[in-house]
Coordinates of C-alpha atoms in Angstrom, one line a residue:
M207 CA 114.5 140.2 84.2
S208 CA 118.2 140.5 83.5
T209 CA 120.4 142.3 86.0
C210 CA 123.3 144.6 85.1
S211 CA 125.8 142.0 86.3
T212 CA 124.3 139.3 84.2
V213 CA 124.5 141.5 81.0
S214 CA 128.1 142.5 81.9
R215 CA 129.1 138.9 82.3
D216 CA 127.3 137.7 79.2
L217 CA 129.1 140.5 77.2
D218 CA 132.4 139.5 78.8
E219 CA 133.1 143.1 79.8
P220 CA 136.7 143.4 81.0
L221 CA 137.3 144.1 84.7
T222 CA 140.7 145.8 84.3
G223 CA 140.9 149.4 85.3
T224 CA 137.5 149.7 87.0
A225 CA 138.4 149.8 90.7
P226 CA 137.4 152.8 92.9
V227 CA 140.3 155.2 93.5
A228 CA 141.5 155.9 97.1
R229 CA 145.0 156.0 98.5
T230 CA 143.6 155.6 102.0
W231 CA 140.4 153.8 103.2
L232 CA 138.7 154.8 106.4
L233 CA 136.0 152.3 107.5
L234 CA 133.4 152.8 110.2
E235 CA 131.2 150.0 111.6
Q236 CA 127.6 150.9 111.2
P237 CA 125.1 148.0 111.7
G238 CA 121.5 148.2 110.5
P239 CA 120.0 149.2 107.2
W240 CA 121.9 151.4 104.7
G241 CA 120.4 153.8 102.2
A242 CA 121.8 154.5 98.7
K243 CA 124.2 157.2 100.2
A244 CA 124.9 155.4 103.4
L245 CA 127.0 158.0 105.1
T246 CA 123.9 160.2 105.3
S247 CA 121.1 157.6 105.1
S248 CA 121.7 155.0 107.8
H249 CA 121.6 155.0 111.6
L250 CA 124.7 157.2 111.5
D251 CA 123.9 160.8 112.3
P252 CA 123.4 162.4 108.8
A253 CA 125.0 165.6 110.0
L254 CA 128.1 163.6 111.0
G255 CA 128.0 161.8 107.7
R256 CA 128.0 165.1 105.8
A257 CA 130.9 166.4 108.0
L258 CA 132.9 163.3 107.3
E259 CA 132.4 163.6 103.6
A260 CA 133.5 167.3 103.7
A261 CA 136.6 166.5 105.8
A262 CA 137.7 163.7 103.4
K263 CA 137.1 165.6 100.2
G264 CA 140.3 166.1 98.1
T265 CA 142.5 164.3 100.6
G266 CA 142.8 160.9 99.0
V267 CA 140.8 159.3 101.8
R268 CA 137.6 157.3 101.0
I269 CA 135.2 156.7 103.8
A270 CA 132.9 153.7 103.8
L271 CA 130.6 152.0 106.3
I272 CA 131.0 148.4 107.2
R273 CA 128.9 145.8 109.1
R274 CA 129.2 142.1 109.9
P275 CA 127.6 139.6 107.4
G276 CA 124.1 138.5 108.3
R277 CA 120.6 139.9 108.9
H278 CA 120.5 143.6 109.5
A279 CA 117.8 144.1 112.0
D280 CA 116.9 147.7 112.9
R281 CA 118.3 147.7 116.4
G282 CA 119.7 151.2 116.8
T283 CA 123.1 152.3 117.8
P284 CA 125.9 149.9 119.0
A285 CA 127.9 150.8 122.1
E286 CA 131.2 150.2 120.4
R287 CA 132.1 150.3 116.7
R288 CA 135.2 149.0 114.9
V289 CA 137.1 151.5 112.9
Y290 CA 139.9 150.7 110.4
A291 CA 142.2 152.9 108.4
A292 CA 144.4 151.4 105.6
H293 CA 147.0 153.1 103.3
T294 CA 147.6 151.2 100.1
V295 CA 150.5 152.9 98.3
P296 CA 153.4 150.4 97.9
G297 CA 156.3 151.1 100.2
N298 CA 154.0 152.4 102.9
V299 CA 151.2 149.9 103.2
W300 CA 149.5 149.6 106.6
L301 CA 146.3 148.7 108.2
H302 CA 145.4 150.0 111.7
G303 CA 142.3 149.4 113.8
T304 CA 140.5 150.5 116.9
T305 CA 137.1 150.8 118.5
V306 CA 135.1 154.0 119.3
A307 CA 132.1 154.6 121.4
D308 CA 131.4 158.0 119.7
P309 CA 132.0 158.1 115.9
R310 CA 132.2 161.9 116.1
R311 CA 135.8 161.4 117.2
L312 CA 136.6 160.7 113.6
L313 CA 136.2 164.4 112.8
D314 CA 139.4 165.1 114.9
L315 CA 141.5 163.1 112.4
D316 CA 143.9 164.9 110.2
F317 CA 142.5 163.7 106.9
A318 CA 145.2 165.2 104.7
A319 CA 147.8 163.3 106.8
L320 CA 145.8 160.1 106.5
G321 CA 145.7 160.6 102.7
R322 CA 149.5 161.0 102.6
G323 CA 149.9 157.7 104.5
D324 CA 150.6 159.0 108.0
H325 CA 148.9 156.7 110.5
H326 CA 150.0 158.7 113.6
T327 CA 146.8 160.9 113.5
F328 CA 144.7 157.7 113.6
D329 CA 146.7 156.2 116.4
S330 CA 146.9 159.3 118.6
V331 CA 143.3 160.5 118.1
L332 CA 141.5 157.2 118.2
D333 CA 144.0 155.1 120.3
G334 CA 144.6 152.9 117.2
G335 CA 147.3 150.5 116.4
P336 CA 148.4 147.9 113.8
H337 CA 145.8 145.3 112.8
R338 CA 147.2 142.0 113.9
G339 CA 144.6 139.7 112.2
D340 CA 144.1 138.5 108.7
P341 CA 143.7 140.8 105.7
L342 CA 140.2 142.3 105.5
A343 CA 137.8 141.1 102.8
L344 CA 135.1 143.8 102.2
V345 CA 132.2 142.7 100.1
C346 CA 129.9 145.3 98.6
T347 CA 126.3 144.5 99.7
N348 CA 124.4 147.8 99.5
G349 CA 121.2 146.8 97.6
K350 CA 119.9 150.4 97.9
R351 CA 122.6 151.4 95.4
D352 CA 122.1 148.4 93.2
R353 CA 120.2 145.2 93.7
C354 CA 123.1 143.1 92.3
C355 CA 125.2 144.0 95.3
A356 CA 122.5 142.6 97.7
L357 CA 121.5 139.6 95.5
L358 CA 125.1 138.5 94.9
G359 CA 127.2 140.2 97.6
R360 CA 125.3 139.3 100.7
P361 CA 125.3 135.5 100.1
L362 CA 129.0 135.7 99.3
A363 CA 129.8 137.5 102.5
A364 CA 127.7 135.1 104.5
E365 CA 129.4 132.1 102.8
I366 CA 132.9 133.4 103.6
A367 CA 131.9 134.2 107.2
A368 CA 130.4 130.7 107.6
S369 CA 133.7 129.1 106.5
G370 CA 135.3 130.6 109.6
A371 CA 136.9 133.7 108.2
D372 CA 136.5 136.5 110.8
S373 CA 138.0 139.1 108.6
V374 CA 135.1 139.5 106.2
W375 CA 132.8 142.6 106.4
E376 CA 130.0 144.0 104.3
V377 CA 130.8 147.4 102.9
T378 CA 128.6 150.2 101.5
H379 CA 130.0 151.0 98.1
L380 CA 132.9 149.9 95.8
G381 CA 131.4 151.1 92.5
G382 CA 131.0 148.9 89.4
H383 CA 127.7 147.3 90.4
R384 CA 127.7 145.3 87.1
F385 CA 130.8 143.4 88.3
S386 CA 129.0 142.1 91.4
P387 CA 129.9 140.5 93.7
T388 CA 132.9 142.9 94.2
V389 CA 135.5 142.6 97.0
L390 CA 138.1 145.0 98.3
V391 CA 141.1 143.4 100.1
L392 CA 143.0 145.5 102.6
P393 CA 145.7 146.5 103.4
H394 CA 147.0 146.2 99.8
G395 CA 144.0 147.8 98.2
Y396 CA 143.2 145.4 95.3
V397 CA 139.6 145.2 94.2
Y398 CA 138.1 142.1 92.6
G399 CA 134.9 141.5 90.6
R400 CA 132.6 138.5 89.8
V401 CA 134.0 136.9 92.9
Q402 CA 133.2 133.4 94.1
A403 CA 133.8 132.1 97.7
H404 CA 136.7 129.8 96.7
S405 CA 138.5 132.6 94.9
V406 CA 138.2 134.9 98.0
K407 CA 139.9 132.2 100.0
E408 CA 142.7 132.1 97.5
I409 CA 143.0 135.9 97.4
L410 CA 143.1 136.1 101.2
H411 CA 145.6 133.3 101.4
G412 CA 147.8 135.2 99.0
A413 CA 147.3 138.5 100.8
R414 CA 148.5 137.0 104.0
E415 CA 151.8 136.1 102.3
G416 CA 152.0 139.5 100.5
R417 CA 151.0 138.1 97.1
I418 CA 148.4 139.3 94.6
V419 CA 146.0 137.2 92.6
V420 CA 145.7 138.9 89.2
E421 CA 142.8 136.8 87.9
G422 CA 139.5 138.6 88.5
C423 CA 141.3 141.8 89.7
R424 CA 139.7 145.1 88.8
G425 CA 142.7 147.1 89.8
H426 CA 144.7 148.7 92.7
S427 CA 142.7 151.5 94.3
A428 CA 145.9 153.6 94.9
W429 CA 146.1 154.3 91.2
E430 CA 143.9 156.2 88.7
R431 CA 142.3 153.9 86.2
P432 CA 144.9 154.0 83.5
G433 CA 147.5 153.1 86.1
Q434 CA 145.4 150.2 87.3
A435 CA 145.2 148.8 83.8
A436 CA 148.9 149.3 83.2
E437 CA 149.9 147.7 86.5
L438 CA 147.8 144.6 85.9
A439 CA 149.1 144.2 82.3
L440 CA 152.7 144.4 83.5
R441 CA 152.0 141.9 86.4
S442 CA 150.7 139.5 83.8
A443 CA 153.6 140.0 81.5
L444 CA 156.1 139.5 84.3
A445 CA 154.2 136.8 86.2
E446 CA 154.8 139.1 89.2
D447 CA 152.6 138.5 92.2
A448 CA 154.5 140.3 95.0
A449 CA 152.0 142.9 96.4
Q450 CA 154.4 145.8 96.7
A451 CA 156.6 145.1 93.7
L452 CA 155.2 147.6 91.3
T453 CA 154.5 151.3 91.7
V454 CA 153.0 153.8 89.3
V455 CA 155.6 156.6 89.0
R456 CA 153.8 158.9 86.7
T457 CA 151.0 159.1 84.2
D458 CA 151.3 161.3 81.1
G459 CA 148.6 162.2 78.7
A460 CA 144.8 162.5 78.9
A461 CA 141.8 160.5 77.6
P462 CA 141.8 158.6 75.4
R463 CA 145.5 157.8 75.6
W464 CA 148.0 157.7 78.4
E465 CA 151.7 156.7 78.9
V466 CA 152.1 155.2 82.3
T467 CA 155.5 154.7 83.8
L468 CA 155.9 151.9 86.4
A469 CA 158.8 151.0 88.6
H470 CA 159.7 147.6 90.1
S471 CA 161.2 147.4 93.6
D472 CA 164.3 146.0 92.0
G473 CA 164.9 149.2 90.0
R474 CA 163.6 148.2 86.6
R475 CA 161.1 150.5 84.8
W476 CA 158.5 150.3 82.1
R477 CA 156.4 152.5 80.0
V478 CA 152.9 151.2 79.3
T479 CA 150.5 152.7 76.7
V480 CA 146.8 152.6 77.8
V481 CA 144.0 153.5 75.4
Q482 CA 140.4 154.2 76.5
G483 CA 137.7 152.7 74.4
A484 CA 133.9 152.5 74.7
S485 CA 132.2 149.3 75.5
A486 CA 129.8 148.1 72.9
P487 CA 127.0 147.3 72.5
P488 CA 125.4 149.8 75.0
R489 CA 124.4 148.1 78.3
P490 CA 122.9 149.0 81.7
E491 CA 125.7 150.3 84.0
S492 CA 123.5 149.6 87.0
C493 CA 120.1 148.0 87.6
G494 CA 118.6 151.4 88.4
A495 CA 119.8 153.1 85.2
S496 CA 117.0 154.4 83.0
V497 CA 119.2 154.6 79.8
L498 CA 121.9 152.3 78.4
G499 CA 125.5 153.4 78.6
S500 CA 128.8 152.6 76.9
P501 CA 131.2 152.5 79.9
A502 CA 134.9 153.3 79.2
R503 CA 137.2 150.4 79.0
M504 CA 141.0 150.5 79.5
E505 CA 143.1 148.7 76.9
V506 CA 146.8 148.2 77.0
S507 CA 148.4 148.6 73.6
A508 CA 152.1 148.5 74.4
V509 CA 154.5 147.5 77.3
R510 CA 158.1 148.7 76.9
E511 CA 161.0 148.2 79.4
L512 CA 163.1 151.3 79.7
P513 CA 166.9 151.2 79.5
V514 CA 168.7 152.2 82.7
R515 CA 169.4 155.8 81.6
A516 CA 165.9 156.4 80.3
A517 CA 164.5 154.9 83.5
A518 CA 166.5 157.4 85.5
L519 CA 165.2 160.3 83.4
A520 CA 161.6 159.1 83.9
S521 CA 161.9 159.4 87.7

């Protein structure tokens, strides 16, 4: 029986502009089994999960559970859990970490400040500090949401971990099951699809040096989907791989057409036209879908560099 990822690959569905949207990621270690909505269906207290969801709503913070690759025996609650927070907007990119014995302490965080990119609440409330290790590779493996994530994501996470990388984690949900295996790389916030182990090594090597691999990239989670598509198109046109070189300044318009203004760290600016189309023929958007869908696809129709005066007015 075909899986949604097999159909998507066979139809050569584009990856661009399909990344989950979050300016800030908050990751809590939670070993053991995960349900489809892991914050409220795992060994984490479901009341705490609901409270965290409510606290993060509308702040730009996305919460996910993480666990080390391997078997997930039902062994109850760990004494200490890793917690990470990462802000991904260029010019203020950071990744901080800590450990907590009681995950309820996360409710004391100022989620609005986290969403704005202020790490002081994380550091003061949870005794956190800058992450000193390699960039994190977070592989979506939650088979309760979609079997492709388990069938393809878990072996990938295990293979990367077996190669000696200690910065790989399994994560609950990155969306886009049909692009499995999918990987989020922090601190920069780029998301990849249809990933293989050798490409993760290349992606992580680049991330350590502040570079982005465009091939296989779904987009930058700091931007809405038209901005994701515009940025990747501009990176390809410029052969620009510096992680923090490009910023989405503004997005004008509404579906199915947007004008996205991007700025380079050297002062140059561009306006990129993004048009939304529908994928054809209809296909399963996840393995559990009872009906076929025509997911939106972001297509870049024009890339125009702005003259200096127009760039100033576009600020």
